[in-house]
Coordinates of C-alpha atoms in Angstrom, one line a residue:
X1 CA 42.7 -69.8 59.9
X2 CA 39.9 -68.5 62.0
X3 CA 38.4 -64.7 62.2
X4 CA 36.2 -62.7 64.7
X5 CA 34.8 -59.5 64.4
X6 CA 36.4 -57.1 67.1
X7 CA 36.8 -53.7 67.8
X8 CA 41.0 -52.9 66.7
X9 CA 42.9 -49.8 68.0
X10 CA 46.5 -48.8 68.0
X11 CA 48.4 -48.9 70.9
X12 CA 47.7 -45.2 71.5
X13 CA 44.1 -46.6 72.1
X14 CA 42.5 -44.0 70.5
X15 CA 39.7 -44.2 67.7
X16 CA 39.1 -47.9 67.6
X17 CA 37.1 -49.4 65.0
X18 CA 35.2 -53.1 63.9
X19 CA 37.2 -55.3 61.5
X20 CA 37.3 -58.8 60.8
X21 CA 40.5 -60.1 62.8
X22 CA 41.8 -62.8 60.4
X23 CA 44.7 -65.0 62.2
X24 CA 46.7 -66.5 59.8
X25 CA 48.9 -70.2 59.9
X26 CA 50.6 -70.7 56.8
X27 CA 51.3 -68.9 53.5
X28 CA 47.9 -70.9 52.0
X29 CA 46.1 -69.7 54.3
X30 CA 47.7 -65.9 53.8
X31 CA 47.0 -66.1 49.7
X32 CA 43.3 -67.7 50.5
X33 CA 42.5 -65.0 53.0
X34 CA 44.0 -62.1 50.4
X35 CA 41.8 -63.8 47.4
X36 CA 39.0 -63.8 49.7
X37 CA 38.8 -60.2 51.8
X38 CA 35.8 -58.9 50.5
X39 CA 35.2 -55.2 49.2
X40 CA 36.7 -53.2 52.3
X41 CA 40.1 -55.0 51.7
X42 CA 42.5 -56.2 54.6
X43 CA 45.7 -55.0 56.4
X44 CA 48.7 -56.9 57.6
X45 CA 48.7 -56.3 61.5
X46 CA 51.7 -57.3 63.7
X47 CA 52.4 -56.9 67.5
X48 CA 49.9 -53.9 67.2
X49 CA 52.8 -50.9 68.2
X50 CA 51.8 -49.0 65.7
X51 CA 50.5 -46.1 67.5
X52 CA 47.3 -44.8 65.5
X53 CA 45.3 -46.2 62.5
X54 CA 47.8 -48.0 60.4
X55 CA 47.0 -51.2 61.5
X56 CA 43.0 -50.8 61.7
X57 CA 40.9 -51.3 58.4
X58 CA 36.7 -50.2 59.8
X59 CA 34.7 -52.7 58.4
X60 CA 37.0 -55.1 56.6
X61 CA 39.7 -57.4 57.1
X62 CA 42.8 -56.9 59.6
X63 CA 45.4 -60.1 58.8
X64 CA 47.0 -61.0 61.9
X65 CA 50.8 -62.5 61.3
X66 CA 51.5 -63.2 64.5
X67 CA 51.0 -67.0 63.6
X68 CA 53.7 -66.7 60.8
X69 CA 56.5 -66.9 63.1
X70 CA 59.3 -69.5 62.6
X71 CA 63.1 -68.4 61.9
X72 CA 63.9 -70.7 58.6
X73 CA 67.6 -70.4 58.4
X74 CA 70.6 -68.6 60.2
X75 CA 74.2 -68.0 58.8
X76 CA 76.0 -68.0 62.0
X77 CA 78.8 -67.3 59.7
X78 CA 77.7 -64.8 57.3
X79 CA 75.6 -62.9 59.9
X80 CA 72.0 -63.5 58.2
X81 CA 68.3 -64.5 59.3
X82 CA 65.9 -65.9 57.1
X83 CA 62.9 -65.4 59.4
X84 CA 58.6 -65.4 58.8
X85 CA 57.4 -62.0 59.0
X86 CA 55.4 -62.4 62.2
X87 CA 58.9 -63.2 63.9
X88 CA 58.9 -60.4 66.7
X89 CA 62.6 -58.6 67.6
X90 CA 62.3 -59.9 71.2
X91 CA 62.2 -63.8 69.7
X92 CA 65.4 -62.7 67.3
X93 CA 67.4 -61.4 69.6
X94 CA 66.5 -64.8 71.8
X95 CA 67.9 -66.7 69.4
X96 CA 70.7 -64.3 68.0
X97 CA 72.4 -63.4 71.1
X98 CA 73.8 -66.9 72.2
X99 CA 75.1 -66.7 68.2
X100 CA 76.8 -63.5 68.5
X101 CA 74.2 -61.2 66.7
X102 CA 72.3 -59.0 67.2
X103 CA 69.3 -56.9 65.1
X104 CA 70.8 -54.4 63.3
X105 CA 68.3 -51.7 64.1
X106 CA 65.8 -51.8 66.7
X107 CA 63.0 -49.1 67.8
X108 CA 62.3 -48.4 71.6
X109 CA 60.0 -51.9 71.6
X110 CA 61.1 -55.3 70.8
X111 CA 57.8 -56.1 71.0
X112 CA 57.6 -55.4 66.9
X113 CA 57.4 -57.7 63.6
X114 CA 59.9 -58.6 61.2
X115 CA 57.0 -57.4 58.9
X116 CA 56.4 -54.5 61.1
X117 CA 59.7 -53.5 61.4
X118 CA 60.1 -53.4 56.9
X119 CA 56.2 -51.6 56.9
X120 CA 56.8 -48.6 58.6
X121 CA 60.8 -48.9 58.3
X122 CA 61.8 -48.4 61.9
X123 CA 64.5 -46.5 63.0
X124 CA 66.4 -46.7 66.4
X125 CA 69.2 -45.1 68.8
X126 CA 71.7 -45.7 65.9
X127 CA 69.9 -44.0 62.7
X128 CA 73.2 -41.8 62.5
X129 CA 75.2 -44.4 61.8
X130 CA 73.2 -47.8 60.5
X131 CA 70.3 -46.3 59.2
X132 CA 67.0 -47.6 59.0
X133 CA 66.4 -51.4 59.5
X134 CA 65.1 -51.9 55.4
X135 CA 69.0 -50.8 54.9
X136 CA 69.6 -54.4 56.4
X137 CA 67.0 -56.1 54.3
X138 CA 68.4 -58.5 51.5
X139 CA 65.3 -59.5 50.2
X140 CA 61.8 -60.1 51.3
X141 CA 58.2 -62.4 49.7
X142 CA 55.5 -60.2 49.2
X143 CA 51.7 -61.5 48.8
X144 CA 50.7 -59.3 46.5
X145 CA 46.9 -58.3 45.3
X146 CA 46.8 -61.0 42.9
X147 CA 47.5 -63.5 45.1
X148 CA 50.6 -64.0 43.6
X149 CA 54.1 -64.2 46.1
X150 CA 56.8 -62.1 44.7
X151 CA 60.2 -62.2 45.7
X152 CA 61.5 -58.5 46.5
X153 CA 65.2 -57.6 46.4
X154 CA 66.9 -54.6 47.6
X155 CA 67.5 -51.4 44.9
X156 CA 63.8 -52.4 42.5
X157 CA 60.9 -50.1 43.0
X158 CA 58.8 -52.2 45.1
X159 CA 61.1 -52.6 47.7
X160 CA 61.1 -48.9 48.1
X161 CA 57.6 -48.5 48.0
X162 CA 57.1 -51.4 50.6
X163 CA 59.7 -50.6 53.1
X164 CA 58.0 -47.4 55.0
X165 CA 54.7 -48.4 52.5
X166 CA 52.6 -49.4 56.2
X167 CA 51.8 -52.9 54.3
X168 CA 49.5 -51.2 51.5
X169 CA 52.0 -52.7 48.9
X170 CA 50.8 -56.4 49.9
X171 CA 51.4 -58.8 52.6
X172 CA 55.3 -59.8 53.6
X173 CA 55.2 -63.3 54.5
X174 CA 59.5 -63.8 55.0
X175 CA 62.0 -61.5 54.8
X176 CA 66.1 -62.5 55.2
X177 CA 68.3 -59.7 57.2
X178 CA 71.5 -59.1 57.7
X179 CA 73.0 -58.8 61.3
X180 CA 74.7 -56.9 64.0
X181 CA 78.0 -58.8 65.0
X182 CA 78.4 -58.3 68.9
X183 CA 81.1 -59.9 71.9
X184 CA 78.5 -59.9 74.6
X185 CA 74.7 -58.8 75.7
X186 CA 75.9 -55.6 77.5
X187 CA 76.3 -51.9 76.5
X188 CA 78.5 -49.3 77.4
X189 CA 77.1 -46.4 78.5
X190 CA 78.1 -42.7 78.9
X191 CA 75.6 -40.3 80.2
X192 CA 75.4 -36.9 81.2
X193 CA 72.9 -33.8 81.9
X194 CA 72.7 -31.1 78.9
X195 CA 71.3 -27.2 80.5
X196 CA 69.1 -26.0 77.5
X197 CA 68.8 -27.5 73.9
X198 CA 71.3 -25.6 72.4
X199 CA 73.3 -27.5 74.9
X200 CA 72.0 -30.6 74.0
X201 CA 72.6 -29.9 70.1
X202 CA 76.2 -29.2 70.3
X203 CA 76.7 -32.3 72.4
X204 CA 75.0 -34.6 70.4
X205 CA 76.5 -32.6 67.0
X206 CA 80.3 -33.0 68.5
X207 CA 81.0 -36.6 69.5
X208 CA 78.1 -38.1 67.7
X209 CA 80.0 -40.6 65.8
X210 CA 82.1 -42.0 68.4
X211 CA 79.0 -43.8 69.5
X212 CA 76.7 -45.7 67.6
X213 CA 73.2 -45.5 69.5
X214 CA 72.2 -42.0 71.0
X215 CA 69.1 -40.3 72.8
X216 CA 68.2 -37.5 74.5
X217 CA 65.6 -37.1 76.9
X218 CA 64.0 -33.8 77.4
X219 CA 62.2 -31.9 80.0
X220 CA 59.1 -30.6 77.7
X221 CA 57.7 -28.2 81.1
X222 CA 61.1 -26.5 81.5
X223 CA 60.9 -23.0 80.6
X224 CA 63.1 -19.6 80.3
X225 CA 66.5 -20.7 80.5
X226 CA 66.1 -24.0 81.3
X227 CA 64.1 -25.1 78.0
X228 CA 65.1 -28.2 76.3
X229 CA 67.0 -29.5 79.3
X230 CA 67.5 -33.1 78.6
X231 CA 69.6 -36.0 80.0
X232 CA 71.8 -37.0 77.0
X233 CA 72.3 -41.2 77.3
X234 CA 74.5 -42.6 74.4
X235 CA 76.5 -46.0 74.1
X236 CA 78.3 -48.6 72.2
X237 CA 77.8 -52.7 72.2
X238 CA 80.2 -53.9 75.2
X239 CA 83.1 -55.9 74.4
X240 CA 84.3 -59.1 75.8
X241 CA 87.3 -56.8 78.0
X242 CA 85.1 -54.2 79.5
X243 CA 83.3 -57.8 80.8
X244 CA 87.0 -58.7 82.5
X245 CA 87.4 -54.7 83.7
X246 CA 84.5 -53.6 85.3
X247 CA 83.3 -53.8 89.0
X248 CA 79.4 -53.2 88.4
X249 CA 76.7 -55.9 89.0
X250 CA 76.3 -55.9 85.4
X251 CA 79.7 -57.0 84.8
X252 CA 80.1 -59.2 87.4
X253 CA 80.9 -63.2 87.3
X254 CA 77.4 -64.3 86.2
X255 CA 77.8 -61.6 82.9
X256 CA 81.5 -63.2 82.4
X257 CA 80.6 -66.8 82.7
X258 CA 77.6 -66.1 80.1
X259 CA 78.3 -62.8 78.0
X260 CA 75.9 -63.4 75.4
X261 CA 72.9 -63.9 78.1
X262 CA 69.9 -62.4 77.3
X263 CA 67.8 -61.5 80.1
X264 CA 64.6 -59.4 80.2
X265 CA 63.4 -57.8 83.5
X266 CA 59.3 -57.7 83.9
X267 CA 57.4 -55.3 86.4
X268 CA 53.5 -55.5 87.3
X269 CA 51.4 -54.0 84.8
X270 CA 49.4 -50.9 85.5
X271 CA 45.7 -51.7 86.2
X272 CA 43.5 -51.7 83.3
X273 CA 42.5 -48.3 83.4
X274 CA 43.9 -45.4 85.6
X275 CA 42.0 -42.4 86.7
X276 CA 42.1 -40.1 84.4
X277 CA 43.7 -36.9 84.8
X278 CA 46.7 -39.1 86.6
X279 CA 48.9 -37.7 84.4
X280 CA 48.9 -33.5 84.7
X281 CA 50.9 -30.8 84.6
X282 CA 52.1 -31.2 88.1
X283 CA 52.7 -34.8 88.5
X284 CA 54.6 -34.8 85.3
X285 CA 56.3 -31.4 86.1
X286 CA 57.5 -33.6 89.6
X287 CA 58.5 -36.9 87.3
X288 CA 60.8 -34.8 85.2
X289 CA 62.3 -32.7 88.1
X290 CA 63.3 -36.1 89.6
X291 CA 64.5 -37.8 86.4
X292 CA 66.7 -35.0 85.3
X293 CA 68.0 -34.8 89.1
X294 CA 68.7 -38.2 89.4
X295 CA 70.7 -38.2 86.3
X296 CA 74.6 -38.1 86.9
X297 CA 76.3 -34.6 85.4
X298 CA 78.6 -36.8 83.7
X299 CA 79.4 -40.8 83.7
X300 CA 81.2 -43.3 81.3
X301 CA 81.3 -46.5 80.9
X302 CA 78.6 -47.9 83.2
X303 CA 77.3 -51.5 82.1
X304 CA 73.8 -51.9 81.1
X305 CA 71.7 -55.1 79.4
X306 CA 70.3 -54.8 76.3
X307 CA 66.8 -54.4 77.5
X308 CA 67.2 -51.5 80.0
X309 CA 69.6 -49.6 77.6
X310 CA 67.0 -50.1 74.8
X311 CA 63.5 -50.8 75.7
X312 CA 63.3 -49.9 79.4
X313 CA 59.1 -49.8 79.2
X314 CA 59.3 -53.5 77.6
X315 CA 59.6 -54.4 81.3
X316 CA 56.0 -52.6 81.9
X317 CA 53.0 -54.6 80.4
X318 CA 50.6 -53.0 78.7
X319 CA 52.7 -49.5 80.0
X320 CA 50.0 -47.6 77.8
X321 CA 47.5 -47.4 80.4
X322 CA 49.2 -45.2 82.4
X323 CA 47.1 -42.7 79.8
X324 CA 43.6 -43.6 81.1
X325 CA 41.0 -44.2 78.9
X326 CA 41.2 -41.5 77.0
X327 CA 44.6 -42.9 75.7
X328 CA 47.7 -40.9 74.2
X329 CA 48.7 -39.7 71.1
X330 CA 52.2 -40.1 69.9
X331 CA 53.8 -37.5 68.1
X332 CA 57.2 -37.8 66.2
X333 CA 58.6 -35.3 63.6
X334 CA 61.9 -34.7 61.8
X335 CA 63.4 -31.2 60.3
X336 CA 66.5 -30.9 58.4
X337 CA 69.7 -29.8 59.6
X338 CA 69.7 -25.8 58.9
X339 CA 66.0 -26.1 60.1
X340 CA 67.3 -25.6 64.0
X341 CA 65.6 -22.7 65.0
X342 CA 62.0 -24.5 63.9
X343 CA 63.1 -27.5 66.5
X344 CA 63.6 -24.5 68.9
X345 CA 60.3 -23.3 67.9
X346 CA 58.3 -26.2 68.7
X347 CA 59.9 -26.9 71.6
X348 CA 59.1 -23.3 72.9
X349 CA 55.9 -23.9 72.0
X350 CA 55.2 -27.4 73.0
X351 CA 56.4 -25.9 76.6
X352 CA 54.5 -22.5 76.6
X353 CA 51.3 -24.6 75.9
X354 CA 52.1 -26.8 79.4
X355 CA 52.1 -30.4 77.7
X356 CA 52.4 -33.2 80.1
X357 CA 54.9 -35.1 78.4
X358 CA 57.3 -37.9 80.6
X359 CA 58.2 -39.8 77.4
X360 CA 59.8 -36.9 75.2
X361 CA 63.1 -38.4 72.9
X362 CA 65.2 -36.2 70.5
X363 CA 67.6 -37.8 68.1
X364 CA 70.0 -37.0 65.1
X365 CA 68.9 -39.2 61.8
X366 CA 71.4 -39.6 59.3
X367 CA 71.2 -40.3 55.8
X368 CA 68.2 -41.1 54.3
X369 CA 67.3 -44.9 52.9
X370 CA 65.1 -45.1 49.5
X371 CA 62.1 -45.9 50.6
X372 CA 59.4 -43.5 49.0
X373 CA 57.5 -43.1 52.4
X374 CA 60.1 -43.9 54.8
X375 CA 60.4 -40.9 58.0
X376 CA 63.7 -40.4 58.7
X377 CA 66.0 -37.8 56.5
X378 CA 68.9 -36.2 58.0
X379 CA 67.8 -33.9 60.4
X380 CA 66.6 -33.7 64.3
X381 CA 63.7 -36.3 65.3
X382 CA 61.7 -35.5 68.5
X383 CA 59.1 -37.5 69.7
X384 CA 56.8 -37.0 72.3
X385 CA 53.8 -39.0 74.3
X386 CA 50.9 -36.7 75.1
X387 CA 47.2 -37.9 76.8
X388 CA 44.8 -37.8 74.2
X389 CA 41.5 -35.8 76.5
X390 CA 45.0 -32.8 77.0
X391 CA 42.7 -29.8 76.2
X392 CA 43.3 -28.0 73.1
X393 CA 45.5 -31.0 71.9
X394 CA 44.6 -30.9 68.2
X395 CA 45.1 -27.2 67.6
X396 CA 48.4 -27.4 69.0
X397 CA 49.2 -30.5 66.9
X398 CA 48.1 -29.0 63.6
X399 CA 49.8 -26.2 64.2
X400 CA 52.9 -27.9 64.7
X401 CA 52.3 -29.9 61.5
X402 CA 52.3 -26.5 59.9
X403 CA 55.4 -25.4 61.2
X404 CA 57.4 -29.1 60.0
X405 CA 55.7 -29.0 56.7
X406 CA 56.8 -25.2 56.0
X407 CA 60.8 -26.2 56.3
X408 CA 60.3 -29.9 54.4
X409 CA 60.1 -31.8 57.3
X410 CA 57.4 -34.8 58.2
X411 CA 55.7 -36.4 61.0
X412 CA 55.9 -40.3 61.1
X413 CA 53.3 -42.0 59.7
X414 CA 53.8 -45.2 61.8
X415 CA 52.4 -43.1 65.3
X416 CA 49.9 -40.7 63.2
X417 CA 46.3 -40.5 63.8
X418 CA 45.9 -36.9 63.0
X419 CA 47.6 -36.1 60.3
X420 CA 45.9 -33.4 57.8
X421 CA 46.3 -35.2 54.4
X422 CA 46.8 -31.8 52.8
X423 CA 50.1 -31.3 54.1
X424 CA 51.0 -35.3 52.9
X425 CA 52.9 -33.8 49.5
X426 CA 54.8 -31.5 51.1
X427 CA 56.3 -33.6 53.6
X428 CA 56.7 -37.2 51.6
X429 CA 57.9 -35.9 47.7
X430 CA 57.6 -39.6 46.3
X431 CA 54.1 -39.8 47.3
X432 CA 53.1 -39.5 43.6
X433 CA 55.0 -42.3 42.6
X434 CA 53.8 -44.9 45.7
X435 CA 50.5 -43.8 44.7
X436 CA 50.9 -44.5 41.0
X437 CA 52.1 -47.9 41.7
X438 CA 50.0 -49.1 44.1
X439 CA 47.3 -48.1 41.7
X440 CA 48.7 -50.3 39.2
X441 CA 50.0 -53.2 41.7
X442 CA 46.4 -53.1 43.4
X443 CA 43.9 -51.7 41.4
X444 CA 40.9 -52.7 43.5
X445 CA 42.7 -51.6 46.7
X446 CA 42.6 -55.1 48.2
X447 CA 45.4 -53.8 51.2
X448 CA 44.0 -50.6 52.6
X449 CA 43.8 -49.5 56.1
X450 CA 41.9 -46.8 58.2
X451 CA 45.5 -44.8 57.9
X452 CA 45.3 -45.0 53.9
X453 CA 41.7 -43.6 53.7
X454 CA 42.2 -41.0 56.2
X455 CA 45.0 -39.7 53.7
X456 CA 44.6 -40.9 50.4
X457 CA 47.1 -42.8 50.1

């Protein structure tokens, strides 16, 4: 085990503050370093993709798991992964693809933590249909306050307070998950342009459920008719015969001879800090003209690896610098369904005020899973990248917050770094209850986090 004192931010690179960065080897060393945190406590800390504070604890202890990565056992027949809970996605699917598996649910990074991954209870392309990935959890250990490792199983109160808890319920140290059967490493995908976002709702409302994973990217500086215009991109895992079918590069002889290949493109990163102001009205307003241009009206069934279909800015180091050093906030929401004409709203809004947003996804979320302070409930999800120095920023944001809280909707806590804690009740109901028993699992508040304090959690 060793520790340095360092300055930890979120990859939003915003508000960074001093903690004691704690990398961990073994499970003795994870109980030792829990016993022995001192009064400002300690936070588990994956890959670090956690967008604002959830992962920074000013003045005390930040646990990095990274070290705790070794899969333990695989059911090649069953379809399971008994894995550590620093094991990242990208080293899963590794080893999982050549098996004939893949993650059941994966956010738009691999680049995330078993651990991570139960925290904040990602969610993916496919909520609509698979849910979120603690729906795929059997069972996971939990170091708890007392130094004591509890097993966890699915369906008892702690696993729904820790799955979505951001690691305030104690430290995961293994977790075993149940997998995504698959014939090959390829996706078919259909894509097509949508004019406005009532467009784009009824297209994603129709035909939904004849695919499992879905997006929609949107064109935030569109305005009058055009607002919402979005380029809708939605597939299915490829089988074996659309291998044997096609005539595109990604299904040629090398994809047949290996389907199960798992191949990750890398580009140069971006310098370590770009001028700022790179990213304006205009140059964004240019971006999005081209990407929605370039996007076919209407195509099926084109061939596309995992990677690019998934996590397309995996293949961009440190893609986050593109923001300058001001850095960018993330910000992600869900309303119900009935709640459209709030969606509409914000998006009016969000493109009256001029935001320079390139990286702007909405999604349909299906039902809910039982964690207490898991984001997604059925409903529509945007979520939208915006450079933190964008004058009037924070109004616009708070007033946005107001408009989600007033129809029961929430903002994700897993990219927050604004949040009013005022409006926490209103958009999480079982916020009493994680609060009563964290108070009674962790008395002394041994696991808190700059994200906890900020809202009193």
């Amino acid at each position: 085990m060793s520790a340095d004192t360092v300055p930890v931010t979120g990859w939003g690179r915003t508000a960074p503050t001093v903690a004691r960065l704690t990398r961990l080897r073994s499970y003795e060393e994870a109980v030792a370093a829990v016993r022995g945190c001192g009064a400002r406590g300690g936070i588990p800390r994956g890959l670090g993709r956690a967008y604002g504070d959830a992962a920074q604890n000013a003045g005390g202890a930040v646990f990095d798991m990274t070290g705790l990565d070794r899969v333990h056992a695989i059911d090649a027949d069953g379809g399971t992964v008994l894995c550590d809970a620093g094991v990242s996605l990208h080293r899963l699917m590794e080893v999982l693809l050549p098996l004939g598996w893949f993650v059941p649910v994966t956010p738009g990074t691999r680049h995330v933590t078993v651990g991570g991954a139960i925290g904040t209870d990602v969610h993916g392309k496919n909520h609509h249909v698979s849910g979120s990935f603690s729906r795929h959890v059997l069972s996971f250990e939990l170091l708890t306050a007392d130094g004591e490792i509890r097993t966890v199983r699915r369906g008892t109160p702690l696993f729904d307070a820790t799955t979505g808890g951001m690691g305030l319920t104690g430290m995961i140290l293994t977790a075993t998950v149940q997998l995504q059967p698959v014939e090959t490493s390829l996706m078919s995908v259909d894509t097509e342009r949508a004019r406005d976002l009532d467009d784009l709702m009824a297209r994603l409302t129709a035909t939904d459920q004849a695919y499992r994973y879905s997006v929609a990217w949107i064109d935030l500086l569109a305005r009058g008719a055009a607002t919402g215009r979005a380029v809708l991109t939605r597939g299915n895992h490829a089988p074996l015969d659309a291998l044997r079918s096609s005539g595109a590069p990604e299904g040629g002889t090398r994809a047949r001879r290996d389907p199960l290949a798992f191949r990750t493109p890398r580009f140069p990163a971006p310098p370590a800090f770009l001028p700022e102001g790179l990213l304006n009205r205009t140059t964004v307003g240019l971006f999005n003209e081209f990407w929605y241009r370039k996007a076919p009206r209407a195509r099926t069934g084109r061939l596309q690896r995992i990677p690019a279909f998934f996590h397309p800015l995996d293949g961009v180091p440190h893609w986050n610098r593109v923001y300058g050093r001001g850095g960018l906030v993330q910000y992600q929401f869900v309303v119900g369904y009935g709640h459209e004409e709030a969606l509409h709203r914000i998006v009016r809004r969000v493109s009256g005020h001029r935001c320079p947003s390139f990286l702007a996804v909405l999604k349909r979320f299906g039902d809910a899973d039982p964690g207490w302070l898991s984001f997604p409930v059925p409903g529509w999800t945007l979520a939208l990248d915006l450079p933190a120095r964008l004058p009037g920023l924070g109004p616009l944001l708070d007033a946005l917050d107001d408009e989600v809280a007033a129809v029961g909707g929430r903002v994700y806590l897993a990219k927050d770094s604004r949040l009013r804690p005022e409006l926490l009740a209103a958009m999480y109901p079982r916020l009493d209850d994680f609060r009563a028993l964290r108070a009674e699992l962790d008395p002394r508040g041994v696991f808190t986090s700059d994200l906890s304090r900020r809202l009193a959690l």
